[in-house]
XYZ file of C-alpha atoms in Angstrom:
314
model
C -79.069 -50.203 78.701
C -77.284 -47.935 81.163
C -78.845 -45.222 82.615
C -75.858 -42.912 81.137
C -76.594 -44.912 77.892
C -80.407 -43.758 78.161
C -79.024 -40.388 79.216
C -76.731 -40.041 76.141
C -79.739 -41.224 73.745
C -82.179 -38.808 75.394
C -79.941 -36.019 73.878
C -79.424 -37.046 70.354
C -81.928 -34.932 67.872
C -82.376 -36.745 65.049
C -83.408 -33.523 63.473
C -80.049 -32.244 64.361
C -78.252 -35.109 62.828
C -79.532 -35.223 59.728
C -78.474 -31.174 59.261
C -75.165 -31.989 60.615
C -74.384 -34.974 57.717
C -75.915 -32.208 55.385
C -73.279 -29.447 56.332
C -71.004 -32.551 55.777
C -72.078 -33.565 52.520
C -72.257 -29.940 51.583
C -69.452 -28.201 53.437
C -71.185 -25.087 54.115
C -73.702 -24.496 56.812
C -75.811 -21.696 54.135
C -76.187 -24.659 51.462
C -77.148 -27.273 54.017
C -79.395 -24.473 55.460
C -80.871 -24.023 51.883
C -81.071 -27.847 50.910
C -83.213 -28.390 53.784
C -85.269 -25.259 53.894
C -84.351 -23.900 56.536
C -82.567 -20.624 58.099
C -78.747 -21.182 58.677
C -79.237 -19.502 61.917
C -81.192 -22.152 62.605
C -79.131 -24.912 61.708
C -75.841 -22.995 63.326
C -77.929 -23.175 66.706
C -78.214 -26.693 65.885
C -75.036 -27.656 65.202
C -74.026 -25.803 68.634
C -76.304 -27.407 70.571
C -75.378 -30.629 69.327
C -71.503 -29.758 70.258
C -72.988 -28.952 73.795
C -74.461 -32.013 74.118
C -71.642 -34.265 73.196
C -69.406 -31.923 74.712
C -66.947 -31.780 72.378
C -66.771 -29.455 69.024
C -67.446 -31.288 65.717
C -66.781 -28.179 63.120
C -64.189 -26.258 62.094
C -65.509 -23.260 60.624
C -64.081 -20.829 58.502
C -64.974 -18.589 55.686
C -65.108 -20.918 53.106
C -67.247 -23.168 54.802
C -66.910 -25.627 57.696
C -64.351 -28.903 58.257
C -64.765 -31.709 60.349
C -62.983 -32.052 63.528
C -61.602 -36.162 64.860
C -64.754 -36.048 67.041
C -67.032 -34.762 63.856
C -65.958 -37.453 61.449
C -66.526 -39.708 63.646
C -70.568 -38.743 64.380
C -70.411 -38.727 60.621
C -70.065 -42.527 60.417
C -72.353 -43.034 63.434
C -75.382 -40.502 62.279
C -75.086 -42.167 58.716
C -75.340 -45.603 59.998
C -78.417 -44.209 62.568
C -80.332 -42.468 59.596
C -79.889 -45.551 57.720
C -81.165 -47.853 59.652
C -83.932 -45.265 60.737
C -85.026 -45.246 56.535
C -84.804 -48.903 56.640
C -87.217 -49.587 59.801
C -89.643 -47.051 58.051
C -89.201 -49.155 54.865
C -89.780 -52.448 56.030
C -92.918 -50.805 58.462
C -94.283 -49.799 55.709
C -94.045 -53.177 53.998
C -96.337 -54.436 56.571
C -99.072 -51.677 55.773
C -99.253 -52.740 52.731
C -99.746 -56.250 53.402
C -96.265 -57.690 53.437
C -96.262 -59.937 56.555
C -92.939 -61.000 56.679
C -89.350 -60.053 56.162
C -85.994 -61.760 56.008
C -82.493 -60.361 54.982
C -80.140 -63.051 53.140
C -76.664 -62.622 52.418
C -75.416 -65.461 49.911
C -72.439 -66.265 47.786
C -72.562 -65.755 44.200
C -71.950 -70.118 43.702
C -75.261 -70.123 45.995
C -76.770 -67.607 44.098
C -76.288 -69.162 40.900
C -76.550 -73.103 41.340
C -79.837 -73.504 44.016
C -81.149 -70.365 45.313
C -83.389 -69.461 42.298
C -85.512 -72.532 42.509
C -84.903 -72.833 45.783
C -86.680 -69.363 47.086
C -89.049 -69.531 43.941
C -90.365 -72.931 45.938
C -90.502 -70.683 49.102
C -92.087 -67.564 47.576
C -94.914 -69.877 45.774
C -95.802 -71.410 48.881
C -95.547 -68.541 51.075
C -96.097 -65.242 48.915
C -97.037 -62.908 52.049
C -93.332 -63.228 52.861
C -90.426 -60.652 51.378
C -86.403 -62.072 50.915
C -83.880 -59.258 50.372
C -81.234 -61.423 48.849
C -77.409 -59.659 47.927
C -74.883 -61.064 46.803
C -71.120 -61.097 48.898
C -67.886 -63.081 48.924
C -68.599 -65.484 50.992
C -66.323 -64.445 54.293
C -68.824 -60.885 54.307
C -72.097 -62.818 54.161
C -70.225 -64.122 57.802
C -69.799 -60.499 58.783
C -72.891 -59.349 57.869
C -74.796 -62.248 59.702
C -72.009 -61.405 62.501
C -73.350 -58.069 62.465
C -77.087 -58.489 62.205
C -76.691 -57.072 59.097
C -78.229 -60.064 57.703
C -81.040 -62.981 59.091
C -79.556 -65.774 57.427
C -76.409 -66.409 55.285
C -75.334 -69.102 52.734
C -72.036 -69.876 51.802
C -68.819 -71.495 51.883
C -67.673 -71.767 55.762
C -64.394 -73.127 54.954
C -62.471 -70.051 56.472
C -64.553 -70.237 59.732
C -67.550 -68.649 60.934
C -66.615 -67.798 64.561
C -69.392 -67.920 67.152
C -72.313 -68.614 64.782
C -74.104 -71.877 63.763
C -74.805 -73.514 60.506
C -77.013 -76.098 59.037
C -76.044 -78.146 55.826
C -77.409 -76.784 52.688
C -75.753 -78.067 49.693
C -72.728 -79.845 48.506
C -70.759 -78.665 44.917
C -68.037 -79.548 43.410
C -65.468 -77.646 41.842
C -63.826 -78.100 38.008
C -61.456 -76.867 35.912
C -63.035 -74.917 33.099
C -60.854 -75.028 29.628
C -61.418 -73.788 26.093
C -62.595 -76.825 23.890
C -59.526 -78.823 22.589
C -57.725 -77.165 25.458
C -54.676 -79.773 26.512
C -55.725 -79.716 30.053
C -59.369 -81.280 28.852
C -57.783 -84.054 27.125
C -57.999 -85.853 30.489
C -60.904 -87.065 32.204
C -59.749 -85.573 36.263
C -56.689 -83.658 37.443
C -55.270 -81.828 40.009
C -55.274 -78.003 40.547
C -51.375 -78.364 40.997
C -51.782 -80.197 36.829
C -52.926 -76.368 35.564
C -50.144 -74.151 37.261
C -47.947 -73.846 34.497
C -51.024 -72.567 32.392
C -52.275 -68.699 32.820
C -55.600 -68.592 34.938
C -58.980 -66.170 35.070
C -59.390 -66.085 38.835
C -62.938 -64.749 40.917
C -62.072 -61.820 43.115
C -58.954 -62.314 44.983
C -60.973 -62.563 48.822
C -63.697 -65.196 47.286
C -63.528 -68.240 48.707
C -62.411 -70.285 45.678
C -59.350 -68.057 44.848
C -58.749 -68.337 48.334
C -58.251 -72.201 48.276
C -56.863 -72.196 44.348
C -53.951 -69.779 46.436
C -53.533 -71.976 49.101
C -53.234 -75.095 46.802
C -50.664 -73.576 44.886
C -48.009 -71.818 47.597
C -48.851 -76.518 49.004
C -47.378 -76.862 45.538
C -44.857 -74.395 45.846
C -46.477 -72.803 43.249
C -47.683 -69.375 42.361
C -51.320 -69.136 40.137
C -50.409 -67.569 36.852
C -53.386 -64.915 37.242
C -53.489 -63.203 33.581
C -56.839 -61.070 35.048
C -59.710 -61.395 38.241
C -63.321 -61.033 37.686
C -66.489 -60.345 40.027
C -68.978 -62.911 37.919
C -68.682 -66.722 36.611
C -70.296 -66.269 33.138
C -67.666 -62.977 32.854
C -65.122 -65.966 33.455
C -66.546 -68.452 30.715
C -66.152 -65.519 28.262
C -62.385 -64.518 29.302
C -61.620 -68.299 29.177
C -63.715 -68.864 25.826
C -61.535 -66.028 24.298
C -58.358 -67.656 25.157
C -57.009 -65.766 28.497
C -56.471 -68.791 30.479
C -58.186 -71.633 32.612
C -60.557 -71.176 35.325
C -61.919 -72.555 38.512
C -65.734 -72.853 38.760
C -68.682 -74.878 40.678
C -69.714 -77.667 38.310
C -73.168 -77.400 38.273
C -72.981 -73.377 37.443
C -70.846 -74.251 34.777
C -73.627 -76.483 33.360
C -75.994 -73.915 33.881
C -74.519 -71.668 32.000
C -73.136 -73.533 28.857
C -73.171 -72.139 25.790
C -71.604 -69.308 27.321
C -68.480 -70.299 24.698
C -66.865 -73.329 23.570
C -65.746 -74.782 26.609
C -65.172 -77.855 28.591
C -64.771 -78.816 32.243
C -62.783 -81.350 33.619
C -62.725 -82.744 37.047
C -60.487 -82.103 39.986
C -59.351 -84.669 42.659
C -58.263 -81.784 45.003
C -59.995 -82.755 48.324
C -60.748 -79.064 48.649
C -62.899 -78.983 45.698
C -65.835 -80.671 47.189
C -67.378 -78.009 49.328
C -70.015 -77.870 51.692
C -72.475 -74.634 51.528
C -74.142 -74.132 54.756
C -76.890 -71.428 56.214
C -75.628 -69.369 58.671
C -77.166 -67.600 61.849
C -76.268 -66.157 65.248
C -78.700 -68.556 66.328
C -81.241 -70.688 64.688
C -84.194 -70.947 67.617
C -84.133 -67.396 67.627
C -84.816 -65.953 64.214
C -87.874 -64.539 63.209
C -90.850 -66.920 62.517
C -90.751 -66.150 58.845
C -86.759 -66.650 58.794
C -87.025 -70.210 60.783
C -89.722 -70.961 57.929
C -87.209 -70.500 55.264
C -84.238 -72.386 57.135
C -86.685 -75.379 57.285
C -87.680 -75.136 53.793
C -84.092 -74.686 52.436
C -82.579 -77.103 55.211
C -85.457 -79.440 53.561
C -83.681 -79.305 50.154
C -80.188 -80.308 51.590
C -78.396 -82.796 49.983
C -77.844 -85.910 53.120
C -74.571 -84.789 53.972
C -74.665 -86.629 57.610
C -73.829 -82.919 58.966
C -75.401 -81.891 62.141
C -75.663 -78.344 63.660
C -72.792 -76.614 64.818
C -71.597 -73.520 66.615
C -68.095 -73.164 67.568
């Protein structure tokens, strides 16, 4: 750090931030004042010595109350992101208090979520209970951002779209299929092709997950369009809209069997050479994640199907 960065740090108040995104939230310096018990002459003094600091004024304020200037919605999105992060580090502090002795973020796609990761970090948590996994769900091109970011330790997904400057280990392979209602025409064939169900409506996963994204690019290969009769966020929300007769679907195999009974439904198999997928974990880099993050890479990376893949950053 630079010592105008250290400068620059040395006069940011947290106390003063956190009144400042108040006025924000609020729009009046009195309600801010009383929301966080204390005098508004106090907090105006505040605000102005924060606008001294940064040299540059953050209000506009009126009789009705006060308006952000350029400069003040922009230390909006910066104090909010600081206080954040501040709650979180107390959070996860306190974890360790109480006994919690280690902590790793995951960020994994929802065909991750649903196909391996349950028994998967059940396995992990059994052996190694002193150890805490946040685990959220994202498409699969944000669990690459948020790894990107350091917003999470570890991802798993689909890296078919690219992954820019991290690395990845094999995880798991799956397999996409063509989900159809029972007695469906499409199912009266053992395999087909995606391009074999364009001239039949479709239920589609949100339009930036990775599957729609290939199911898109498969068709316009075609010279095709998808006949997309509706989009949904979950696969068992997709076995319903199929089951009750809104289209076909694309779906991993193995969630599909997961979840049967879901309706009366049937899967058939597609030759596509883009519906065999590879899931990786993802990291900045490997060697230097936390010892309780490497000992979940080498317990998941333990679990990997023998794909013959190797470690990669590009």
């Amino acid at each position: 750090m630079s010592s105008s960065e250290r400068n620059f740090a040395r006069r940011m108040d947290l106390t003063s931030l956190q009144l400042f995104v108040a006025v924000c939230e609020l729009g009046s310096i009195g309600k801010a004042a009383e929301r966080e018990f204390i005098a508004a002459s106090a907090v105006s003094k505040r605000l102005s010595d924060l606008e001294a600091a940064l040299d540059t004024p953050l209000l506009y304020r009126h009789t009705r109350g006060v308006d952000l200037t350029p400069a003040g919605q922009s230390l909006l999105h910066h104090a909010r992101s600081v206080l954040f992060s501040l709650e979180k580090m107390q959070g996860e502090l306190s974890e360790y208090a109480a006994g919690v002795r280690g902590h790793v973020r995951v960020h994994a796609s929802i065909s991750a979520i649903v196909q391996f990761l349950p028994e998967d970090l059940g396995t992990f948590i059994s052996q190694h209970p002193e150890v805490k996994i946040d685990l959220e769900e994202h498409l699969s091109t944000e669990v690459v951002r948020a790894v990107q970011e350091g917003a999470a330790d570890l991802g798993i997904c689909n890296t078919a779209d690219g992954i820019g400057q991290l690395q990845t280990l094999p995880y798991r392979q799956d397999r996409l299929v063509m989900i159809v209602p029972r007695g469906h025409v499409l199912g009266r064939q053992d395999s087909m092709t995606f391009a074999d169900s364009l001239d039949f409506d479709h239920v589609g996963l949100h339009s930036n997950s990775s599957i729609y994204l290939a199911m898109r690019d498969a068709a316009a290969s075609a010279g095709r369009t998808i006949k997309l009769r509706i989009h949904v966020t979950g696969l068992d929300a997709m076995c319903r809209m199929i089951h009750n007769g809104l289209g076909v679907g694309v779906m991993p195999q193995r969630a599909f069997e997961l979840m049967h009974g879901v309706g009366e439904l049937e899967s058939v198999a597609l030759t596509d050479a883009w519906a065999s997928r590879q899931i990786a974990l993802v990291a900045r880099d490997f060697s230097s994640l936390p010892v309780t993050a490497r000992l979940l890479v080498d317990h998941l990376t333990a679990r990997a199907d023998d794909t013959g893949s190797s470690t990669s950053a590009t």
